[in-house]
CSV table of C-alpha atoms and ligand atoms in Angstrom, one decimal:
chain,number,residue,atom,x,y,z
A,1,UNK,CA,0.0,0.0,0.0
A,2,UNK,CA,1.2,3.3,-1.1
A,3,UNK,CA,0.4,6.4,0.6
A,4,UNK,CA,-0.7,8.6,-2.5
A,5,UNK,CA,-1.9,11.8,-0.4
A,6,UNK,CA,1.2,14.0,-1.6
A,7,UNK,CA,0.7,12.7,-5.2
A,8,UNK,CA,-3.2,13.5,-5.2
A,9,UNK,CA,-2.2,17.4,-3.6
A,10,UNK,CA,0.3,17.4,-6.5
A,11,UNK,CA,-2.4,16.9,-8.7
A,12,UNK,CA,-4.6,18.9,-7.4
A,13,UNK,CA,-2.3,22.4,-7.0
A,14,UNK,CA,-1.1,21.2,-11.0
A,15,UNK,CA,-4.8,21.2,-11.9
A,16,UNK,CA,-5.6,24.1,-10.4
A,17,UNK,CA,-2.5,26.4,-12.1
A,18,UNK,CA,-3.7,25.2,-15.0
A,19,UNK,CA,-7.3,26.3,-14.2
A,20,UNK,CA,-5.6,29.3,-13.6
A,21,UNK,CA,-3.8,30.0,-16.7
A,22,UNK,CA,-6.5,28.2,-19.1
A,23,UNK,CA,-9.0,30.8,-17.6
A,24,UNK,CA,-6.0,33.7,-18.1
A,25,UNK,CA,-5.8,32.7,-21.3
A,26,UNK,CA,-9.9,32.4,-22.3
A,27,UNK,CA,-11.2,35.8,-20.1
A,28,UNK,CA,-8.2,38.0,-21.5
A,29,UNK,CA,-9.1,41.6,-23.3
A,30,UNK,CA,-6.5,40.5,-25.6
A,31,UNK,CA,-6.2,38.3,-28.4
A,32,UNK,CA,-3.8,35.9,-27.7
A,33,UNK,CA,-2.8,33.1,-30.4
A,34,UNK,CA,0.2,30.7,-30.1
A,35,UNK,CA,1.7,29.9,-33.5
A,36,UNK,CA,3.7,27.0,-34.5
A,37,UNK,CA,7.3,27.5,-36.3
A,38,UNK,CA,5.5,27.1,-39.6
A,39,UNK,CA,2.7,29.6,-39.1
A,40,UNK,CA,0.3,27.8,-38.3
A,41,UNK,CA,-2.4,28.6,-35.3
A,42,UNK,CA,-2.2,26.2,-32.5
A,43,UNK,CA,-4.2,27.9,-29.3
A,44,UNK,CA,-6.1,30.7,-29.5
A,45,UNK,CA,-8.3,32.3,-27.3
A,46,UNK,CA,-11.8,33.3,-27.2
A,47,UNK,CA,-11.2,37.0,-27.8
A,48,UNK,CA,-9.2,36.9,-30.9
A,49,UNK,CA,-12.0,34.6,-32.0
A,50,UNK,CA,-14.2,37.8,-31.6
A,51,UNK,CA,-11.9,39.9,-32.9
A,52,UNK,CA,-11.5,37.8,-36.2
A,53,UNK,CA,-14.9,36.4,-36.6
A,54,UNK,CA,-13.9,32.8,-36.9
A,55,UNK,CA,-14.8,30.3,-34.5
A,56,UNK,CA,-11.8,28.7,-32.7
A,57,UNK,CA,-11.9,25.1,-34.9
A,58,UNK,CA,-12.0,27.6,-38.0
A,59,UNK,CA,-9.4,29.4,-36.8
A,60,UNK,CA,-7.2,26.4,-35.7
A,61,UNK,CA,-7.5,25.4,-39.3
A,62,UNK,CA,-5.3,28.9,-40.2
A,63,UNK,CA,-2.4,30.2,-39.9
A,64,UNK,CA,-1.1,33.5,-39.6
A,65,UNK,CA,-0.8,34.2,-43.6
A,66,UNK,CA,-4.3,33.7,-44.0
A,67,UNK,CA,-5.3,35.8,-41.1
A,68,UNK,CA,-2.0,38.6,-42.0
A,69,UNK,CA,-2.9,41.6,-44.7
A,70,UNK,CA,-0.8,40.9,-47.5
A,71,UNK,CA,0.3,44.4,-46.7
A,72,UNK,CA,2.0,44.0,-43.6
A,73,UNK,CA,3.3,40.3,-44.3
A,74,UNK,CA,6.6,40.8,-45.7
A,75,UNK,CA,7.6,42.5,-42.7
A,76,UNK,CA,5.5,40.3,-40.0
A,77,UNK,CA,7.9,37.2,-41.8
A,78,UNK,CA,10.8,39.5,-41.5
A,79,UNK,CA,9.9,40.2,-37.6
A,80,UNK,CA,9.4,36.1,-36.9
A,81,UNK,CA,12.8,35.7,-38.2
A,82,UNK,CA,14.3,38.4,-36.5
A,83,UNK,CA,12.7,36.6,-33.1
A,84,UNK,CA,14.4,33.8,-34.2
A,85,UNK,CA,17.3,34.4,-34.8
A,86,UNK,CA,18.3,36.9,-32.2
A,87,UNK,CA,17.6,34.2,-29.2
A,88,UNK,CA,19.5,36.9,-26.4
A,89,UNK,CA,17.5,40.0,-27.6
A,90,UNK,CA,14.7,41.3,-25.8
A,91,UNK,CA,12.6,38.9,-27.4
A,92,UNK,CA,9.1,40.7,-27.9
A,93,UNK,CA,8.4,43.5,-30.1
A,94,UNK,CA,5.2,45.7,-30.7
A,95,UNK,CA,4.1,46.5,-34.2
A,96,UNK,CA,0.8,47.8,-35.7
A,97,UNK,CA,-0.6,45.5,-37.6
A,98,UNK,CA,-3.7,44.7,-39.9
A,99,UNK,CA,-5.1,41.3,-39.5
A,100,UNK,CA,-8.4,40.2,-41.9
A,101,UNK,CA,-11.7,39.2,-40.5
A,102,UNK,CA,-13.5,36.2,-41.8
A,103,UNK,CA,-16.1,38.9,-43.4
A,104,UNK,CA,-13.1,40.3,-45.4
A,105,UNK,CA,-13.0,43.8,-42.6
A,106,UNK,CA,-9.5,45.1,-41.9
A,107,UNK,CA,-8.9,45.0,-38.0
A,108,UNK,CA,-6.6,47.4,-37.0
A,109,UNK,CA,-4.5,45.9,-34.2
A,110,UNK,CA,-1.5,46.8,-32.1
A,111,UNK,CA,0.4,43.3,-32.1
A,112,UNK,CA,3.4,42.2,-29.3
A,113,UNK,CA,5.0,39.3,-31.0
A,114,UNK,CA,7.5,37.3,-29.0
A,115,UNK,CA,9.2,33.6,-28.9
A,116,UNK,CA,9.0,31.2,-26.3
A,117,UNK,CA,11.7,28.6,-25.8
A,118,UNK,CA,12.1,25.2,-24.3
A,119,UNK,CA,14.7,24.7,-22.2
A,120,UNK,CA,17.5,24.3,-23.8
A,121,UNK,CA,16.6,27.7,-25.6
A,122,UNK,CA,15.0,25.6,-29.0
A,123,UNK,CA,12.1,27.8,-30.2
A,124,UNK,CA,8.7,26.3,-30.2
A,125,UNK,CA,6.1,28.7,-30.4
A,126,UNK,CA,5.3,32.2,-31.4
A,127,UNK,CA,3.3,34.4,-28.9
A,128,UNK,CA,1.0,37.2,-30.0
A,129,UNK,CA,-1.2,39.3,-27.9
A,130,UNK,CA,-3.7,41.6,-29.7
A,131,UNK,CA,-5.1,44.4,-28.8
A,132,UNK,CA,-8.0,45.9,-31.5
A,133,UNK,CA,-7.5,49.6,-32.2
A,134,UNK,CA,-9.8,49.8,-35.0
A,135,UNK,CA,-11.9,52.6,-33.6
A,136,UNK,CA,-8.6,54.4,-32.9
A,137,UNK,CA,-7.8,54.3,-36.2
A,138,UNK,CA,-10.6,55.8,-37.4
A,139,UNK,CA,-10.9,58.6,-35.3
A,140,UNK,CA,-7.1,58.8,-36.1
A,141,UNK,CA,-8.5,59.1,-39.7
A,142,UNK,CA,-10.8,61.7,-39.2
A,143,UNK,CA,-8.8,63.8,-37.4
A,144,UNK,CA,-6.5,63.5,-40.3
A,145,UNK,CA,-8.8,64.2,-42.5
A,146,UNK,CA,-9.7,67.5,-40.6
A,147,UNK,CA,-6.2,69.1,-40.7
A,148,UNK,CA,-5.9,68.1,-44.3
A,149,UNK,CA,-8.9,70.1,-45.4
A,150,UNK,CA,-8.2,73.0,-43.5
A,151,UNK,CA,-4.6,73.5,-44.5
A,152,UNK,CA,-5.4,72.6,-47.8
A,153,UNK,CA,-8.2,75.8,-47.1
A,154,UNK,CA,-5.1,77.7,-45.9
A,155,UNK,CA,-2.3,76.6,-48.5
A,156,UNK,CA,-4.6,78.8,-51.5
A,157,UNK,CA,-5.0,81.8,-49.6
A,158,UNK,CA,-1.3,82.2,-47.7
A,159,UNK,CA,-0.1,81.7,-51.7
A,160,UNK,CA,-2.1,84.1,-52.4
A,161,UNK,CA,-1.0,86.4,-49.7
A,162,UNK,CA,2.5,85.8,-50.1
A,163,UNK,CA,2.5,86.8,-54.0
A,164,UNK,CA,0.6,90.0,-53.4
A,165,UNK,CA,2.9,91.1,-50.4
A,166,UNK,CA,6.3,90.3,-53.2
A,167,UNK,CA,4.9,92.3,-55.9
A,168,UNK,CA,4.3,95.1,-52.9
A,169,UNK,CA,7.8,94.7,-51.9
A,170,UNK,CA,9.0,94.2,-55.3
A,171,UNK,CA,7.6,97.9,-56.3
A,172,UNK,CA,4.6,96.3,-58.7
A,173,UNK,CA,2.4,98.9,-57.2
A,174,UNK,CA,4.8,101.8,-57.6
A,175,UNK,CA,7.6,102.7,-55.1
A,176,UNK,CA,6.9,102.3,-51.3
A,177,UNK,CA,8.5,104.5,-48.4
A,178,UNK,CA,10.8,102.2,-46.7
A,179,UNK,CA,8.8,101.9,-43.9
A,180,UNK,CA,6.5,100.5,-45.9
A,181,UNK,CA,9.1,98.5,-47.8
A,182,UNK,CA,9.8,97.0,-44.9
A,183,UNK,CA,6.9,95.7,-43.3
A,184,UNK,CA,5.7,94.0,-46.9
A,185,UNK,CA,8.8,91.9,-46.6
A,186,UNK,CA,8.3,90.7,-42.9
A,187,UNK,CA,5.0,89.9,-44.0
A,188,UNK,CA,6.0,88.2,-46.8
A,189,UNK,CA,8.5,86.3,-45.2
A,190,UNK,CA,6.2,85.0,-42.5
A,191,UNK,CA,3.6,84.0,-45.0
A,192,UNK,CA,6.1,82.0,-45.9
A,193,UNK,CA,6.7,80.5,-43.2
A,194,UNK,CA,3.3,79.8,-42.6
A,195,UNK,CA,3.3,77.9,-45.9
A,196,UNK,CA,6.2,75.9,-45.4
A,197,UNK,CA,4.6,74.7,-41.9
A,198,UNK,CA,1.2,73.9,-43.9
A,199,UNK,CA,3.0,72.1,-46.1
A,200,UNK,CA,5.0,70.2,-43.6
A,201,UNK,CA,1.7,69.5,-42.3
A,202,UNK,CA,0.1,68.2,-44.9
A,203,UNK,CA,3.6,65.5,-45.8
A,204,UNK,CA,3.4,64.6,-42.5
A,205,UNK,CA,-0.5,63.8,-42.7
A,206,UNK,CA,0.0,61.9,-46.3
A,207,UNK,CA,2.8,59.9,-44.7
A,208,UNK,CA,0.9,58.7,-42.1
A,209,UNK,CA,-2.0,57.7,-43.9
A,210,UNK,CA,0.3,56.0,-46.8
A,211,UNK,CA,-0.6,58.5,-49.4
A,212,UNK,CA,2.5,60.6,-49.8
A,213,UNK,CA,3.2,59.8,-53.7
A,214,UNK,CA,6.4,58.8,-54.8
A,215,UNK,CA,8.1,58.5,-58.3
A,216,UNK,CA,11.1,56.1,-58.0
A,217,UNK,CA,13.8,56.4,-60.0
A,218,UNK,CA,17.6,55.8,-60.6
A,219,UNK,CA,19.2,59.3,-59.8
A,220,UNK,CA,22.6,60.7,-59.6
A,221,UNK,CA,22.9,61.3,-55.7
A,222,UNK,CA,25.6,63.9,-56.4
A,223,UNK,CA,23.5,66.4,-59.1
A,224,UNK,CA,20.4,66.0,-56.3
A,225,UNK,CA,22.6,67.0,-53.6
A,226,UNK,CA,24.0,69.9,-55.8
A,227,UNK,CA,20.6,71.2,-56.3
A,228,UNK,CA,19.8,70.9,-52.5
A,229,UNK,CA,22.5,72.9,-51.6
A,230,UNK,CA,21.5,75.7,-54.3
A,231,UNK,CA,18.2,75.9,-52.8
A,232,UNK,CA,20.1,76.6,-49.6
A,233,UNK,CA,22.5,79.0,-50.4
A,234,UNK,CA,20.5,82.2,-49.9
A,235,UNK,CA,19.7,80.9,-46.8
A,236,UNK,CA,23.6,79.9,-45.5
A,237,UNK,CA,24.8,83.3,-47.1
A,238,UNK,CA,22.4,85.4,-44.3
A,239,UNK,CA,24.0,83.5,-42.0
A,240,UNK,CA,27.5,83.6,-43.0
A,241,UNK,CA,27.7,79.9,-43.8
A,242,UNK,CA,29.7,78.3,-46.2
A,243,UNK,CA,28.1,75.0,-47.8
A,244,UNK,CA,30.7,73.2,-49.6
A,245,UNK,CA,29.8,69.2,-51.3
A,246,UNK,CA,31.9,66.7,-51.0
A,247,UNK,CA,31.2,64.7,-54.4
A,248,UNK,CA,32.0,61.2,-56.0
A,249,UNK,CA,34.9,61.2,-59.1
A,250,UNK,CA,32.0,58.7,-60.3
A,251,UNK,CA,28.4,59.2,-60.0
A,252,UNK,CA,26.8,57.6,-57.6
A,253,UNK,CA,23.0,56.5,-58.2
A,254,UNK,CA,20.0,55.1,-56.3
A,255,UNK,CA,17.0,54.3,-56.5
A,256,UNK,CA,14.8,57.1,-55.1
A,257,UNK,CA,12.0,60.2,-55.9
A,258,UNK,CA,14.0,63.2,-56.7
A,259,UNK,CA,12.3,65.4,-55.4
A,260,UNK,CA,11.5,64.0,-52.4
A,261,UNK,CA,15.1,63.4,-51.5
A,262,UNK,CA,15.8,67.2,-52.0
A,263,UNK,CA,13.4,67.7,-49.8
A,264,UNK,CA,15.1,65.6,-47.3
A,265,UNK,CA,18.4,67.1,-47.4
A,266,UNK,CA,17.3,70.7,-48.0
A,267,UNK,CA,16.4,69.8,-44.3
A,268,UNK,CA,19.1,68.3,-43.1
A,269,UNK,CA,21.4,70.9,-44.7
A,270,UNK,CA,18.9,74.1,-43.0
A,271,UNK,CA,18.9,71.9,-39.3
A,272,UNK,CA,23.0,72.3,-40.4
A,273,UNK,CA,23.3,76.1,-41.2
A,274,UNK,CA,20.5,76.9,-38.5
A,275,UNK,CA,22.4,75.6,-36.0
A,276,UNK,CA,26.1,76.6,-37.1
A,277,UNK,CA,28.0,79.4,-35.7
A,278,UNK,CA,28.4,82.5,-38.3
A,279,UNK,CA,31.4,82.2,-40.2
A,280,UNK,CA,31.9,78.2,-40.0
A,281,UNK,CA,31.3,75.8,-42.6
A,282,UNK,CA,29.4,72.7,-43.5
A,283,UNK,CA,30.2,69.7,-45.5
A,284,UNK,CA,27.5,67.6,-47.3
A,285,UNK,CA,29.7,64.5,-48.5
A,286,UNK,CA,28.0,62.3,-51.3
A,287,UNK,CA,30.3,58.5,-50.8
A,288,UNK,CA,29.9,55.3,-51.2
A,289,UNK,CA,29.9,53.3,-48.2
A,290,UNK,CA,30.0,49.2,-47.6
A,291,UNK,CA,28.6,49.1,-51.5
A,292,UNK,CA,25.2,51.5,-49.8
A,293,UNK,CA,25.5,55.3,-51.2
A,294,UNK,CA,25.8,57.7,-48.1
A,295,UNK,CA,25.3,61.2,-47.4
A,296,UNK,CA,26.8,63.0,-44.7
A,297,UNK,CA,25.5,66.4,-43.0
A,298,UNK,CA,28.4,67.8,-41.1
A,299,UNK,CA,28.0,71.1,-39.5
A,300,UNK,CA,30.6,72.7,-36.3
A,301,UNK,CA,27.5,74.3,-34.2
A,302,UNK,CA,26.7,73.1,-30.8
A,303,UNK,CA,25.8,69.3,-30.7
A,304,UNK,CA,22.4,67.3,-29.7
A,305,UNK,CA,21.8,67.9,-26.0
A,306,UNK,CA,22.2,64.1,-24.8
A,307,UNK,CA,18.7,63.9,-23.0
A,308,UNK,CA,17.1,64.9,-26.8
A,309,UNK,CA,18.8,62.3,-28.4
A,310,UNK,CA,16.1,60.0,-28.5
A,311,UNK,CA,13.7,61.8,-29.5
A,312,UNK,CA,15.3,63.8,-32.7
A,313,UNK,CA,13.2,62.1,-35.1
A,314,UNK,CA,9.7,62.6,-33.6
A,315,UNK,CA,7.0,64.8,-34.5
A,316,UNK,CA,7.6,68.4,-33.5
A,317,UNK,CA,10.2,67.3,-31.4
A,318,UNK,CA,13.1,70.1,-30.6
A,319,UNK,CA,16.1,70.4,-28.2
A,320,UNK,CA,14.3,74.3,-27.4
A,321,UNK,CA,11.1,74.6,-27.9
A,322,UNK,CA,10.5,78.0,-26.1
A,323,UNK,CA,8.9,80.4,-27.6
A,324,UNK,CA,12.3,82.7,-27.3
A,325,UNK,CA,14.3,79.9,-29.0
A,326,UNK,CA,16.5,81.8,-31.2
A,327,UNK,CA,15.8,79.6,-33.9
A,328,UNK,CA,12.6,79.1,-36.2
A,329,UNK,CA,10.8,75.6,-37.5
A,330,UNK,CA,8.2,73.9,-36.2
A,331,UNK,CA,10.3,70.2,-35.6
A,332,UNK,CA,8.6,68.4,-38.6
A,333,UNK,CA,11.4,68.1,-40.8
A,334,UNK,CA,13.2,65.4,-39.4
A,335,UNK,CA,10.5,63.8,-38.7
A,336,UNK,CA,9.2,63.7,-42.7
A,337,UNK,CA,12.8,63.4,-43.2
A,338,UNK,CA,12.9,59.7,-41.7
A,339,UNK,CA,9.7,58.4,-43.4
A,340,UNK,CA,10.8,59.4,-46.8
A,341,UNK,CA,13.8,58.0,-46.3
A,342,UNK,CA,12.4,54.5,-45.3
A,343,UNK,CA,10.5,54.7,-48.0
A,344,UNK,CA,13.4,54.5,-50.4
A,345,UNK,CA,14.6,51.3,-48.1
A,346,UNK,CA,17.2,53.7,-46.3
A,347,UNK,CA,18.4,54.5,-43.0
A,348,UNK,CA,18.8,57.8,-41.5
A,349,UNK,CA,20.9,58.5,-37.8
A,350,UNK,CA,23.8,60.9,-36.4
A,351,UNK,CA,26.4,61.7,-34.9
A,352,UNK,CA,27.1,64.3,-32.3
A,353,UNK,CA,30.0,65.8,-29.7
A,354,UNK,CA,28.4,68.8,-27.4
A,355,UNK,CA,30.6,72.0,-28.6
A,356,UNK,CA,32.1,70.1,-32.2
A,357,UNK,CA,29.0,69.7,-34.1
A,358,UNK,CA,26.4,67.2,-35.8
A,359,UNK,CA,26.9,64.8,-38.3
A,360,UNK,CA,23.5,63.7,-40.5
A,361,UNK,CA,23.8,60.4,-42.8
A,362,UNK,CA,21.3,59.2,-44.8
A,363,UNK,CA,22.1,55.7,-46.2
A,364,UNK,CA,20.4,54.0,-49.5
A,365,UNK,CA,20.8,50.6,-49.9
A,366,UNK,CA,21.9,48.9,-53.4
A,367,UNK,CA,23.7,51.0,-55.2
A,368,UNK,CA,26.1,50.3,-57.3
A,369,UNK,CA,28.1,53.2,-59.7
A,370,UNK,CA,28.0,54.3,-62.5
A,371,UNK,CA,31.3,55.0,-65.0
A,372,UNK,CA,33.5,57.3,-64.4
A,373,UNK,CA,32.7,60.8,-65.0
A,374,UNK,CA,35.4,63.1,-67.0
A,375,UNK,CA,36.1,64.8,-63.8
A,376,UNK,CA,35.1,65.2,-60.6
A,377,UNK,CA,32.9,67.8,-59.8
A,378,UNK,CA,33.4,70.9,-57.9
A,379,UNK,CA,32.5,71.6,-54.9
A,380,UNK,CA,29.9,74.7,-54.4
A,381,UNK,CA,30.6,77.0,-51.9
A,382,UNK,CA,29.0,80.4,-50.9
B,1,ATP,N1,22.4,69.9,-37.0
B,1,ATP,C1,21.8,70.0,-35.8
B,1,ATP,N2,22.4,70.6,-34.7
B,1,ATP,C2,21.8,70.7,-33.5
B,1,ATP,N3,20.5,70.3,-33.3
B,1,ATP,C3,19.8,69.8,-34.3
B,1,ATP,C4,20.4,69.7,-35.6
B,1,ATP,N4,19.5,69.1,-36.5
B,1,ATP,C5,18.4,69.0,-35.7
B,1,ATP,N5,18.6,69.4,-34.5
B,1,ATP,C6,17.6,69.4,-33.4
B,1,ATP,O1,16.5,68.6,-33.8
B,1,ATP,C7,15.3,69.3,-33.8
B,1,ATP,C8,14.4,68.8,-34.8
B,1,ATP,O2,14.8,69.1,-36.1
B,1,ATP,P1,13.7,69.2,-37.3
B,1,ATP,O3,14.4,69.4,-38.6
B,1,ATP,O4,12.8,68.0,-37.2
B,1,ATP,O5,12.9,70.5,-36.8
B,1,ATP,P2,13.2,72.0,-37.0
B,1,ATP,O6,14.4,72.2,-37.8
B,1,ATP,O7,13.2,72.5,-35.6
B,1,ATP,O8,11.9,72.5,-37.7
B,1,ATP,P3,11.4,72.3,-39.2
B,1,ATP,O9,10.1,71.6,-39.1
B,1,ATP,O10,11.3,73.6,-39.8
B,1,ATP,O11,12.5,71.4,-39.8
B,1,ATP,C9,15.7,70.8,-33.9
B,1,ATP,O12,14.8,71.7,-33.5
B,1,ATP,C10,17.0,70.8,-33.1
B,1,ATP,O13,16.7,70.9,-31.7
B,2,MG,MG1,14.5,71.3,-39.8
């Protein structure tokens, strides 16, 4: 006769964890669904059953491609084999995501993907927890929405504005006293301030909502960067700032929208001149770097303040924002900056030493050169 009374309490306290964690599991707000190595659903819980639309044997009959918008599943592969591959990194990560319900609806969903691991750290499942924002994304839409049609409202008007105060300024309506002279060119100058902010506005709505329109195409990275820098020189000569480009012997091409990758370094070359002392210089370099094409921002002014680091690339983010800061913008332009420059499958990051200056790179991925040009071309300097 064996006494069995400490194997029945063993029993009892395994059955009731696993009570515990079954009803975890089944009451949870979130979605959660356990996915084999090979996509395929293996538990799933009553809630992202109700999110979905499926019932649980329907859903057990999926896996995550089915259930995945074919928008988002290149990278939600790319994340799975990041999990799996990187077994000592944090091992979860939080994306947006858009999953498909069984009616064919889009739910909107913030996703935490991680991996769990046996013992002997072997993957065997993937762990996601979802949590619907559908209904925050379309109040997100409308809000959206709203500052789209009004600076759209405002963009017509301020042009409008802004030409009649040049031709004031300009003398179209016979000579002004200087006074007079004067205040038409603050004004005009602010209107145009006010436009490039309604502009910024408007990128930075159209980026969000995936509708900011680009025209790929194989450019020369070094003409681009030349023309960037002529847009800027008016601007650097007020401020006593030479801009000088570094440029390839060869050219160097990528794939990207011309215009848009002005854009993005007539702001990092303005972030570089606003912030440089009078009377230094900065250095846009165009160079090829592990086979990518790179270009460097390099100014001498004061450096990132280490507690902004982090948050240089975020919507109207700035070191200063007080109203006295000493310099103008409204902290969009990195910001529209980095999505561009993901769109064209690049990176974007700096360097920085309080007191010796900044260094901006944008990296494109890719790129191979050209033939050799003639010459090298010269650099442009104010
Ligand atoms: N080269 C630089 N040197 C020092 N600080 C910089 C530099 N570039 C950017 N910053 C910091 O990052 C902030 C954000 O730059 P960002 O270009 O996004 O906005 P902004 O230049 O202030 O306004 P705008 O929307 O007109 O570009 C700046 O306000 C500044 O605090
Ligand atoms: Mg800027």
């Amino acid at each position: 006769v064996h006494d069995i009374t400490r194997r029945k309490a063993l029993e009892r306290s395994m059955r009731r964890s696993e009570a515990l964690f079954r009803a975890t599991f089944d009451q949870a707000l979130l979605g959660i669904v356990h996915t084999d190595l090979e996509g395929r659903f293996i538990r799933v819980n009553r809630r992202a059953c109700e999110q979905l639309g499926y019932t649980e044997d329907e859903l057990l009959a999926l896996g995550y491609l089915e259930v995945t918008h074919p928008e988002d599943l290149t990278e939600s592969a790319a994340h799975h084999q990041r999990l799996l591959a990187h077994p000592k990194e944090p091992f979860e990560y939080q994306v947006t995501r858009r999953y498909l319900r069984k009616d064919g609806s889009v739910l909107w969903a913030l996703a935490s993907v991680g991996v769990i691991r046996d013992d002997d750290g072997m993957p065997e499942f993937f762990l996601t927890m979802v949590q619907d924002i559908t209904e925050l994304k379309k109040v997100e839409e409308m809000k959206n929405e709203f500052v789209s049609t009004v600076s759209h409202e405002l963009r017509s008007p301020l042009t409008s504005i802004r030409g009649s105060l040049g031709l004031l300024a300009g003398g179209a309506a016979g000579p002004l006293p200087k006074a007079a002279h004067d205040l038409a060119v603050i004004g005009e100058r602010n209107c145009e301030r006010l436009i490039r902010l309604v502009n910024d506005i408007l990128d930075t709505e159209r980026m969000e909502a995936g509708r900011m329109r680009f025209e790929l195409q194989r450019s020369d990275l070094g003409s681009l960067a030349a023309r960037a820098i002529e847009a800027m020189q008016g601007y650097a000569l007020g401020r006593k700032v030479e801009l000088r480009l570094l440029a390839p012997a060869r050219p160097l091409a990528a794939e990207v929208d011309p215009d848009r990758f002005i854009q993005v370094l007539t702001n990092l070359v303005s972030n570089a001149v606003k912030f440089s002392p009078p009377a230094s210089r900065v250095e846009i370099a165009v160079l090829e770097h592990d086979g990518n094409a790179r270009i460097e921002v390099r100014d001498h002014g004061p450096g990132i303040p280490d507690e902004f680091r982090d948050r240089v690339f975020q919507r109207f983010a700035q070191a200063d924002a007080s109203s006295t800061r000493a310099a103008g913008g409204t902290g969009l332009g990195l910001y529209i900056a980095k999505g561009i420059v993901e769109r064209f499958g690049g990176t974007i990051g700096f360097e920085t030493a309080a007191g010796r200056g900044t260094t901006f790179h944008v990296e494109l991925p890719g790129t191979t050169t050209a033939p050799a040009l003639a010459a090298p071309r010269l650099a442009v300097s104010a």
